[in-house]
Coordinates of C-alpha atoms in Angstrom, one line a residue:
X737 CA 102.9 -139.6 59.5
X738 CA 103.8 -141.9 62.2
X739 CA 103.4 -145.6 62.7
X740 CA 100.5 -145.0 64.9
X741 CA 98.9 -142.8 62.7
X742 CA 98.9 -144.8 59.7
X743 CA 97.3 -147.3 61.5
X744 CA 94.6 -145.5 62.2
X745 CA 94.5 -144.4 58.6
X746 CA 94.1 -147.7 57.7
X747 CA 91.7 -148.5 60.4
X748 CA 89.3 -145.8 59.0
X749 CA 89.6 -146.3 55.5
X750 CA 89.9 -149.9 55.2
X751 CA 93.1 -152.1 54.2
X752 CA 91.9 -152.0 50.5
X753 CA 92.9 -148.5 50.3
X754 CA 95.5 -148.2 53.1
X755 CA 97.5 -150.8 53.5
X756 CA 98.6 -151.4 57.4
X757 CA 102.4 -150.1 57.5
X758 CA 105.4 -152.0 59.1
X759 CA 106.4 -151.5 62.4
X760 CA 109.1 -149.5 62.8
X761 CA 112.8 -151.5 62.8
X762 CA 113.2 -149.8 66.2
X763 CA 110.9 -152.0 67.4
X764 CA 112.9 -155.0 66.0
X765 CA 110.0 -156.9 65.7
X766 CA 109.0 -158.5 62.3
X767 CA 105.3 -159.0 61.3
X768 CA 104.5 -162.6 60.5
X769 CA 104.7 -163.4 56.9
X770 CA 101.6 -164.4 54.2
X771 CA 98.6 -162.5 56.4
X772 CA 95.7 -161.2 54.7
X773 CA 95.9 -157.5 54.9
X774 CA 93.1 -157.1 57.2
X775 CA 94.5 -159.8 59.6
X776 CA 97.7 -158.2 59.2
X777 CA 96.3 -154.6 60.4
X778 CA 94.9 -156.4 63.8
X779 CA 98.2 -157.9 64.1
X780 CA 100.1 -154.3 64.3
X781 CA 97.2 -152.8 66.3
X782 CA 98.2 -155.5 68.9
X783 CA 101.8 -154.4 68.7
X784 CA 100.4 -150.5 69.1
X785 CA 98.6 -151.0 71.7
X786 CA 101.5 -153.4 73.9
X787 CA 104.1 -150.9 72.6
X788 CA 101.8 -147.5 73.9
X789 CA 101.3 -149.1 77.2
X790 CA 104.6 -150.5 78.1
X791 CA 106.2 -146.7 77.0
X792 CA 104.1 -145.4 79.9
X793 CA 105.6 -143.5 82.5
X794 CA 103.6 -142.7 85.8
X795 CA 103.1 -139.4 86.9
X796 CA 104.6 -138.4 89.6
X797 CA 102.4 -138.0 92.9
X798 CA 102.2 -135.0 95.3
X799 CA 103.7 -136.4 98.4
X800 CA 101.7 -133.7 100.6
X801 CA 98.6 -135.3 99.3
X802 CA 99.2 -138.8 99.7
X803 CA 97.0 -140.3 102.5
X804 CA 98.7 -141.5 105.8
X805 CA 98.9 -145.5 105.5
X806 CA 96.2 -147.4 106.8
X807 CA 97.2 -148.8 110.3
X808 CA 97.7 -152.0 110.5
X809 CA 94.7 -154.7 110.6
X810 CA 94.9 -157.2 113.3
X811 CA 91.7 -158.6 113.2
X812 CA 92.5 -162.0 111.6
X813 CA 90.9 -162.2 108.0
X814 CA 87.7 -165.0 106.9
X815 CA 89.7 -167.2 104.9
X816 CA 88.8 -170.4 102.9
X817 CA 85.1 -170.9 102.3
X818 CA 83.9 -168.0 104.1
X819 CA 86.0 -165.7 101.9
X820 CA 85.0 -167.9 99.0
X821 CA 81.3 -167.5 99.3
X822 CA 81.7 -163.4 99.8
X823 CA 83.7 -163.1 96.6
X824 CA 81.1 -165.4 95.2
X825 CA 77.8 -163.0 96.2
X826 CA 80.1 -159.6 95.1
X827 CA 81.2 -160.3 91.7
X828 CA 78.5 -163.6 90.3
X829 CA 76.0 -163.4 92.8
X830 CA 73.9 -167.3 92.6
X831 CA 70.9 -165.3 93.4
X832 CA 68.5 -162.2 93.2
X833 CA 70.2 -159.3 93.8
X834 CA 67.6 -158.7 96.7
X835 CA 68.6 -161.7 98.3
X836 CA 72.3 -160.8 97.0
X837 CA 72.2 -158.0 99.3
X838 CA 70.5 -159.9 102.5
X839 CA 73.2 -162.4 102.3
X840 CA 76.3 -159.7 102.0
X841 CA 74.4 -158.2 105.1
X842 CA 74.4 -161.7 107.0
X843 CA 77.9 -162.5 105.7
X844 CA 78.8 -159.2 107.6
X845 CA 77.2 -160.1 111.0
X846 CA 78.4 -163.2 111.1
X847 CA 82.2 -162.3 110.4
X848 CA 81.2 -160.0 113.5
X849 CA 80.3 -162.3 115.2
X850 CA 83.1 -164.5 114.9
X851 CA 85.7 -161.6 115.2
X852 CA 86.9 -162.3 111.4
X853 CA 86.9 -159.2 108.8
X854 CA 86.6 -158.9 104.7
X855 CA 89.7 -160.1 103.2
X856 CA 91.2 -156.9 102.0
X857 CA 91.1 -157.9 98.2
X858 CA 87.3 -157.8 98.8
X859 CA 86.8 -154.5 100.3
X860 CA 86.1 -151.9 97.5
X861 CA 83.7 -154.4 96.1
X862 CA 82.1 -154.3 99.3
X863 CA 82.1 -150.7 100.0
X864 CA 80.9 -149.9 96.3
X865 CA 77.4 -152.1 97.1
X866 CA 77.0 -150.5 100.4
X867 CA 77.2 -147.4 98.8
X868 CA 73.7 -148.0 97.5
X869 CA 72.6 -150.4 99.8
X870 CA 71.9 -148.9 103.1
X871 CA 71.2 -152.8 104.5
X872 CA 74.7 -153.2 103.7
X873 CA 76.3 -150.0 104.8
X874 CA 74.4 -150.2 108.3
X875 CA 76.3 -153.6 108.8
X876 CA 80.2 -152.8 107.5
X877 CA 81.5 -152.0 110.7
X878 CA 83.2 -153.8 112.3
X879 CA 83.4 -156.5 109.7
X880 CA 85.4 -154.2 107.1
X881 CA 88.1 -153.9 110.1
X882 CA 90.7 -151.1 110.2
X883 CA 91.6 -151.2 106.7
X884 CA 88.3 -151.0 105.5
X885 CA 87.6 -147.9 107.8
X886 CA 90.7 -146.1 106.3
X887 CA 89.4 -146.8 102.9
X888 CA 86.1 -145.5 103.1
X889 CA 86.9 -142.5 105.3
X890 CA 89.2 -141.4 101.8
X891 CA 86.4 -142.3 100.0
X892 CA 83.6 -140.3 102.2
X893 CA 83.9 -137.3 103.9
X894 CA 84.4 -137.9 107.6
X895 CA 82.0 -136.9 110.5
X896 CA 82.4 -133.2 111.4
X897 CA 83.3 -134.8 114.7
X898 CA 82.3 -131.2 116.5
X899 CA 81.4 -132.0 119.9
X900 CA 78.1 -131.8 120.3
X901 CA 77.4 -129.9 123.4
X902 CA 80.0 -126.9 121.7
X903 CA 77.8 -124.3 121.3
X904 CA 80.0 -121.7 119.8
X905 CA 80.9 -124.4 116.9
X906 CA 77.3 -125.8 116.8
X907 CA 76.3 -122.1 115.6
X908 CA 78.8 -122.0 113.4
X909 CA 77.6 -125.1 111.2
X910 CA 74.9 -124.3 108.4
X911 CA 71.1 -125.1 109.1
X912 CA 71.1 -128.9 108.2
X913 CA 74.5 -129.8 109.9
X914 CA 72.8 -128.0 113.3
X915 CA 69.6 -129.6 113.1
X916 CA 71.8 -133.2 112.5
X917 CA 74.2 -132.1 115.7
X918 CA 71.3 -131.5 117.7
X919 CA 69.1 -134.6 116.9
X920 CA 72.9 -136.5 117.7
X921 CA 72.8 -134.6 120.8
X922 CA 68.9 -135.6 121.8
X923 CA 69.7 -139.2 121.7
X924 CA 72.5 -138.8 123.8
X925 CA 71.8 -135.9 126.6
X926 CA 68.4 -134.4 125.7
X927 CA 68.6 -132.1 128.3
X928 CA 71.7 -130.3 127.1
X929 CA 70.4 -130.3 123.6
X930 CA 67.3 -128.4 125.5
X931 CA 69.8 -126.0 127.3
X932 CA 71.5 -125.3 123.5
X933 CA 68.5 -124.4 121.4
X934 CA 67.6 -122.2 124.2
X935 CA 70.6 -120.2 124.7
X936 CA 70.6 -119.8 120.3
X937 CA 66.7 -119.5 120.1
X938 CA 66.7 -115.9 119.4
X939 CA 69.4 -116.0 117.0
X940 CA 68.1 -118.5 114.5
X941 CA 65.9 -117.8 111.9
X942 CA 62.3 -118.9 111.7
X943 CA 62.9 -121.8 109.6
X944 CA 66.0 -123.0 111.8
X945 CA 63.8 -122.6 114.5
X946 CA 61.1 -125.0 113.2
X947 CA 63.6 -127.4 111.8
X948 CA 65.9 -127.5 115.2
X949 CA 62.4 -127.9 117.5
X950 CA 61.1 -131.2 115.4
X951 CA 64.1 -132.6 116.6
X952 CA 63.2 -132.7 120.1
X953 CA 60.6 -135.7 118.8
X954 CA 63.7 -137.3 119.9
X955 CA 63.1 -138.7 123.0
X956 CA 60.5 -135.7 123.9
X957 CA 60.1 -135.4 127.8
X958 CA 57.8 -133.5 130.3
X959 CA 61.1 -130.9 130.8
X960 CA 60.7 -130.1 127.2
X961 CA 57.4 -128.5 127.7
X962 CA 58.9 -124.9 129.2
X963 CA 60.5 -124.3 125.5
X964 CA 57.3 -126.5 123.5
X965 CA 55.2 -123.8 125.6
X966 CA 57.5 -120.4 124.6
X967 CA 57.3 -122.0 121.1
X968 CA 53.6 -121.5 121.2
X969 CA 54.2 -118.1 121.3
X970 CA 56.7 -117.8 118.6
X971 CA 55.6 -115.2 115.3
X972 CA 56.2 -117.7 112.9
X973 CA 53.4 -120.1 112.0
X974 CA 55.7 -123.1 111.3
X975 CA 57.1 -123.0 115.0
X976 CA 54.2 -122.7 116.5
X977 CA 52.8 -126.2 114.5
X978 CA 55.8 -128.2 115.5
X979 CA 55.5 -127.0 119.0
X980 CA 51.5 -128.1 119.0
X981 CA 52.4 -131.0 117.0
X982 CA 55.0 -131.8 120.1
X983 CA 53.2 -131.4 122.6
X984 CA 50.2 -133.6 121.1
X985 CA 52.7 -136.3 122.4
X986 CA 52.7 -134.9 126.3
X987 CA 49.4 -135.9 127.8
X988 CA 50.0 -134.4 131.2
X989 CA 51.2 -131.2 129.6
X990 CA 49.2 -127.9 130.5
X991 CA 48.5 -127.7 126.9
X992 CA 46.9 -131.2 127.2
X993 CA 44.6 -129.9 130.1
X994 CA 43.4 -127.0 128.0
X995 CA 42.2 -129.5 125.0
X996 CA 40.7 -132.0 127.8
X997 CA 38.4 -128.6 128.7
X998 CA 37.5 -127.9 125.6
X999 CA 36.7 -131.4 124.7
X1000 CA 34.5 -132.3 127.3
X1001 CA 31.6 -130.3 126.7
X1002 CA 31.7 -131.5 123.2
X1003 CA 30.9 -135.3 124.3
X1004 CA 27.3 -135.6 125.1
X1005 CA 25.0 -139.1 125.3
X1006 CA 22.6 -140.8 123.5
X1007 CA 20.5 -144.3 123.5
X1008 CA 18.7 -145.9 126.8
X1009 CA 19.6 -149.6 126.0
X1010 CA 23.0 -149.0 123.5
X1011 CA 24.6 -145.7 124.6
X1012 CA 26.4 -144.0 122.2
X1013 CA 28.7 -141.1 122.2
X1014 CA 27.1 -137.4 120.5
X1015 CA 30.0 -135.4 119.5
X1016 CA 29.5 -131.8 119.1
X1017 CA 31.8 -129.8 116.8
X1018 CA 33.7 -126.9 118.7
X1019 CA 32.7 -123.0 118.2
X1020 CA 34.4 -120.3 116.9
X1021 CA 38.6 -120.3 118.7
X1022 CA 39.5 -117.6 121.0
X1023 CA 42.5 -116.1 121.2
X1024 CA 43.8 -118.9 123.7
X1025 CA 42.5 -121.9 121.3
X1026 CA 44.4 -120.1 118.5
X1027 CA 47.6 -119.8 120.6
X1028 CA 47.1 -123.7 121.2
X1029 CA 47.0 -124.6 117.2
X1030 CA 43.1 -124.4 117.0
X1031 CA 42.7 -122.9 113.4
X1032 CA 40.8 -119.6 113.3
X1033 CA 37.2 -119.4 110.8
X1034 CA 38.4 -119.0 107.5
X1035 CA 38.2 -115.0 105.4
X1036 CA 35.5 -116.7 103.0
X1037 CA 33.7 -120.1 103.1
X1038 CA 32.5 -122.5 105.6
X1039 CA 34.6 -122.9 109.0
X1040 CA 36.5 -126.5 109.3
X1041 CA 35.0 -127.4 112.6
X1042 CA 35.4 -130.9 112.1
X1043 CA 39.6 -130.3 111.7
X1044 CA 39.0 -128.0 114.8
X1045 CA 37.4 -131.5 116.7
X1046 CA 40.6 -133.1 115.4
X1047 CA 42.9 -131.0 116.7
X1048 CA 41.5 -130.7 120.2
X1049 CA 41.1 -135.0 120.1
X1050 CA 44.6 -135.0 119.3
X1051 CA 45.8 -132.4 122.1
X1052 CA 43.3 -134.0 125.0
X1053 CA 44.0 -137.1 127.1
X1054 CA 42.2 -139.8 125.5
X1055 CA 41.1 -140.8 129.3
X1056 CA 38.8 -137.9 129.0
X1057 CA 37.1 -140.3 126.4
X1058 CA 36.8 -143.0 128.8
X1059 CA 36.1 -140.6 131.9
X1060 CA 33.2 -139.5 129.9
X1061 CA 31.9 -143.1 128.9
X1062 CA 32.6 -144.6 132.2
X1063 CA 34.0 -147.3 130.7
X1064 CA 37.5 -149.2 129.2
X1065 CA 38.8 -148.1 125.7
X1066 CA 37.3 -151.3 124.3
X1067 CA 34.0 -150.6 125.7
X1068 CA 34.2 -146.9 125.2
X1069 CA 35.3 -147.7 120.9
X1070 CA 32.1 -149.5 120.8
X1071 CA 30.2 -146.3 121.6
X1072 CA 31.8 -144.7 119.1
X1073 CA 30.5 -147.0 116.3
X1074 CA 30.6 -144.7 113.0
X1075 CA 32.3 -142.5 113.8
X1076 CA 34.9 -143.2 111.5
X1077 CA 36.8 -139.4 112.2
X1078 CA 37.1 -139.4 115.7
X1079 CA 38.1 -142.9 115.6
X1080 CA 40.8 -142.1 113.3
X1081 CA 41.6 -139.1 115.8
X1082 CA 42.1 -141.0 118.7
X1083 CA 44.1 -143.7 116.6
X1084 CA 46.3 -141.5 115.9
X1085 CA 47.1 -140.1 119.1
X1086 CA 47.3 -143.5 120.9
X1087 CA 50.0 -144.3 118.4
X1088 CA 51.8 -141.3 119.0
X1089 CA 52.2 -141.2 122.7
X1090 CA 52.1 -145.0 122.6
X1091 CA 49.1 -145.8 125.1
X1092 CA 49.1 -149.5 125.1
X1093 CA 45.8 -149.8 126.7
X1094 CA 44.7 -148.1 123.4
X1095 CA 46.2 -149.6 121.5
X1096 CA 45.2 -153.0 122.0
X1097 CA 41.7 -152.1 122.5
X1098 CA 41.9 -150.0 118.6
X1099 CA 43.9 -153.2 117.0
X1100 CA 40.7 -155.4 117.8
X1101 CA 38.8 -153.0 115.5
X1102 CA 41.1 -151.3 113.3
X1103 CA 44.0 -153.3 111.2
X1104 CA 46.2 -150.7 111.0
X1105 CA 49.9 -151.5 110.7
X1106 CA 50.8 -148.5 113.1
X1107 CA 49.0 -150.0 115.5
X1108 CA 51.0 -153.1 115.0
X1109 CA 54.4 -151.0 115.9
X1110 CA 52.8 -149.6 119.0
X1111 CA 52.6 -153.3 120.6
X1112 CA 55.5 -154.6 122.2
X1113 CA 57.4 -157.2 120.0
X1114 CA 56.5 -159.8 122.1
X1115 CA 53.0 -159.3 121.4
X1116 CA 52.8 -158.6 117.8
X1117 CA 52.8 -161.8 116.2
X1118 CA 50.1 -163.3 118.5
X1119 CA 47.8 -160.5 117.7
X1120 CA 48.3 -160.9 114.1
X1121 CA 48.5 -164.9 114.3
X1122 CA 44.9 -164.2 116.4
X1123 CA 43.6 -161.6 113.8
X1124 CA 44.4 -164.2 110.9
X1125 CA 42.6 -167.5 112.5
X1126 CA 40.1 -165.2 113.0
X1127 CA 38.9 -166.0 109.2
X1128 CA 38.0 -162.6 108.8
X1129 CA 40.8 -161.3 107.3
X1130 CA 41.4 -160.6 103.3
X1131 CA 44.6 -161.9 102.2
X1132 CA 45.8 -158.8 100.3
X1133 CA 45.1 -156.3 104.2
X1134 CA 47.4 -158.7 105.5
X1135 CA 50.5 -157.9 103.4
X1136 CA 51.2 -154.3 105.2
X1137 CA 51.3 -156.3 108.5
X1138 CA 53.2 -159.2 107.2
X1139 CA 55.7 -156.8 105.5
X1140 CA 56.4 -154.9 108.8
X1141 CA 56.5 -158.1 111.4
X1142 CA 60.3 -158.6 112.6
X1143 CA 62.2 -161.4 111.1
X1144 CA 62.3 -164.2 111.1
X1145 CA 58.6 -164.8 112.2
X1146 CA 57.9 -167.6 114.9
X1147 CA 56.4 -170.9 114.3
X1148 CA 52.9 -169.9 114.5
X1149 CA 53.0 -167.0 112.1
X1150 CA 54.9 -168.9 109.8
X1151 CA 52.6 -171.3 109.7
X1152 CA 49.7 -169.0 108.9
X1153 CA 51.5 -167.2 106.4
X1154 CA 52.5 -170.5 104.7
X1155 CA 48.8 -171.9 104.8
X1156 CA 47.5 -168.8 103.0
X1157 CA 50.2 -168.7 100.5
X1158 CA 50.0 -172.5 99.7
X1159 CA 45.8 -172.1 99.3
X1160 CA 44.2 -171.8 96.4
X1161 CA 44.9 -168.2 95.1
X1162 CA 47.8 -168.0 98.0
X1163 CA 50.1 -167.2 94.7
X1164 CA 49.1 -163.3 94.9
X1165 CA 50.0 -162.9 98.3
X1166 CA 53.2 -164.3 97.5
X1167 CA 53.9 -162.4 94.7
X1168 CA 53.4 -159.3 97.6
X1169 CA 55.8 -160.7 99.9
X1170 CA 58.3 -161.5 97.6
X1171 CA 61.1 -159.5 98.9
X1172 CA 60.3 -160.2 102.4
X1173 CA 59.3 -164.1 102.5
X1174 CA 63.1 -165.6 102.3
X1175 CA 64.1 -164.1 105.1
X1176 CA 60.8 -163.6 107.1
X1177 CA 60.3 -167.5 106.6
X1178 CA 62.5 -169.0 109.3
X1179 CA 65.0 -172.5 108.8
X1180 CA 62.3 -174.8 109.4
X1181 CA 60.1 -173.6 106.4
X1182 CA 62.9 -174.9 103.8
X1183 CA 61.6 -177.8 104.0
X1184 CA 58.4 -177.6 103.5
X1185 CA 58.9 -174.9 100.8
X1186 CA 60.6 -177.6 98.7
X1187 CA 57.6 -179.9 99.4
X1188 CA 55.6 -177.9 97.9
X1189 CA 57.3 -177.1 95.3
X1190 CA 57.5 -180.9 93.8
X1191 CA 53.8 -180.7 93.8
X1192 CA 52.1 -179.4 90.4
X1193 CA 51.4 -175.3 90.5
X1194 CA 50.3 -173.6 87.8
X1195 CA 50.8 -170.5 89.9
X1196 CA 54.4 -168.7 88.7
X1197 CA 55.0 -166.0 91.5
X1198 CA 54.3 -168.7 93.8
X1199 CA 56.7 -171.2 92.5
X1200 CA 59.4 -168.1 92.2
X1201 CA 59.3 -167.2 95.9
X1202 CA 59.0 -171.0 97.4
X1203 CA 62.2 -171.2 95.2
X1204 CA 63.4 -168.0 96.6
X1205 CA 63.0 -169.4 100.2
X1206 CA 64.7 -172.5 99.5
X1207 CA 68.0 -170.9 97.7
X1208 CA 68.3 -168.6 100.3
X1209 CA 68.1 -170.7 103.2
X1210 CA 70.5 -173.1 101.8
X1211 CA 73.2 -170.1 100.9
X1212 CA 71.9 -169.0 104.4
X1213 CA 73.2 -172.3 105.6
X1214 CA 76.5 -172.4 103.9
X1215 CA 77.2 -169.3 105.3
X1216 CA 76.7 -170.9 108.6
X1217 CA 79.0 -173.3 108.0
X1218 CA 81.7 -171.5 106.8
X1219 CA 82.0 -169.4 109.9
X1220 CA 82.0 -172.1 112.2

């Protein structure tokens, strides 16, 4: 047996039956003298284990595969307290990992900012955490810098880099990789992404043809509506749904104009003093409505007419709706007072062609956080600042809206949010907004975060997230500093 081995030998059956040998006089190293025997076994594993490694040779590396250097990086490097406080999040992070992750993400914009990069000690760390983090990942470049690039393009399979308008190579990819290269191509030339899919249409499968047309939800224009309308015709059900489904979006599409006909004779009147709106439900589809996504009478059972009424609200102009009321959308949502299906209807089609008028006029009745999206930014916080001070609203309906608001909120939202969370039972809605409070709350809330936090609370998630607020606004601030 060798050295090694009795070691192990005596590792497994204990000193008292196998004493640790000497080291071999090659070595010409002598064990200390007087050690008890199991003291003495630790003392030669030591020895092994220095001996093993420093006998070591490296294996020898296939010069064909070696990557090409990284070119150099002249982007100067964050140094000093900047470099100190990244190191500091990435390996003993003072904070939640949450906020961890917010701060590695404002590190990163503001080393953009400033035209510094990651020190290049720090950049696997860095890529390892955006590998699960898509906050992070989204803000590497340019921050990482050249180096970093280099590093995680061995790390990560590069973009296919095809051109996009290629459309011999573009039918050569596989069904995924076509519908990505064409939803690339949409946000960048949506007319030559049109002109693709219609020189390939006949050549794709029914599935590739329903996955490649829902990419034209990118930036979907009137032009579109030729190939939205040959869709319609298409064999396979699941074309022909996306193709409806598009043009639901195109309210001056021919398709639209054939809904608006069949709507209208549906909406009837009722009341002398308080009109109100008498909805009839639509008859049996004709060979046209079926071609336009109207479903046909089922083989057995009852007929869905009221999903037939939904699919004709969605596909009409909602101005049919207001033509027939002769009034505004507020005025004409008021004649539509319970009922809760066709306002859900037209909710959802003023969302997804984005008619402000709409909108507005739904968000006075309806609290629904899509309608929150469709405003323009400048407008959504002083609806929902107005739609809070209206007293009406239940702390826990607000979270949604809260969650979705862009950051950091303005004065006057922060100040609403701030007196809910600080009332009496505020420490549930807290507890909701957690993840989103530190950096929702802007600067100026610090302070009165730690205020409140010197005051007696018996209310824990409350206490948590004011201290959340506070730690993160102070890193926040270092930060700051650093870069300056």
């Amino acid at each position: 047996m060798t050295w090694l081995d009795e070691l192990r030998t005596s590792g497994l059956l204990g000193t008292g039956r196998h004493p640790a040998p000497l080291p071999p006089p090659d070595l010409g190293f002598r064990p200390p003298e007087g050690l008890p025997p199991e003291e003495f076994l630790l003392d030669q594993v030591a020895l092994a284990d220095v001996v093993t490694r420093a006998a070591r040779r490296p294996d020898r590396a296939e010069t064909a595969r070696l990557p090409d250097p990284a070119p150099p990086d002249d982007a100067p490097e964050a140094s000093g307290q900047a470099a100190h406080l990244l190191d500091l999040l990435l390996t003993q992070p003072p904070v939640g990992l949450e906020l961890r992750n917010q701060l590695v993400t404002d590190w990163l914009q503001l080393a953009a900012e400033s035209g510094l990069r990651v020190p290049h000690r720090l950049i696997p760390a860095l890529l390892t955490l955006a590998a699960t983090k898509q906050g992070v990942a989204e803000h590497l470049h340019p921050a990482i810098g050249i180096r970093g690039l280099w590093l995680q393009h061995l790390t990560r399979p590069a973009d296919s880099g095809l051109p996009p308008g290629n459309g011999t190579e573009w039918a050569e990819l596989g069904s995924a990789d076509a519908t990505m290269e064409l939803e690339r191509l949409r946000r960048s030339d949506p007319q030559a992404a049109r002109d693709l899919l219609r020189t390939r249409w006949d050549t794709l499968s029914a599935r590739e043809r329903a996955a490649d047309l829902g990419a034209f939800a990118i930036g979907l224009q009137p032009d579109d509506e030729d190939l939205l309308e040959r869709a319609l015709d298409d064999k396979a059900k699941s074309v022909r749904e996306v193709a409806a489904s598009l043009l639901d979006r195109l309210p001056s599409s021919a398709r639209a104009g054939r809904m608006a006909a069949r709507l209208r004779p549906l909406l009837g009147m009722k009341g002398l003093l308080r009109k109100k709106f008498e909805i009839d439900t639509p008859a049996e589809p004709d060979a046209a409505a079926l071609r336009d996504g109207i479903a046909a009478d089922p083989r057995s059972g009852e007929p869905d007419r009221l999903g037939r009424l939904d699919t004709i609200i969605r596909g009409a102009p909602l101005d049919v709706w207001t033509t027939a009321a002769g009034r505004n959308p507020a005025a004409t949502l008021a004649m539509l007072e319970g009922e809760t299906r066709v306002v859900n209807a037209i909710l959802a089609t003023a969302v997804l062609r984005g008619d402000l008028e709409w909108v507005r006029a739904l968000f006075d009745v309806r609290r629904d956080v899509r309608l929150l999206h469709s405003l323009p930014s400048g407008e959504r916080e002083d609806s929902l600042v107005r739609h809070i001070r209206g007293g009406s609203a239940e702390p826990m309906s607000l979270v949604p809206l809260l969650r979705d608001m862009p950051r950091p909120w303005g004065p006057q939202l922060t100040s609403e949010a701030l007196r809910l969370i600080t009332a009496k039972g505020g420490g549930q809605l807290a507890g909701m907004l957690a993840d989103v409070l530190p950096v929702a709350l802007p600067p100026e809330a610090a302070d009165q975060c730690r205020r409140q936090l010197e005051r007696p609370d018996d209310e824990a998630p409350r206490r948590r997230v004011l201290r959340d607020v506070v730690q993160y606004q102070s890193f926040r601030q270092s930060l700051t500093k650093a870069f300056r």
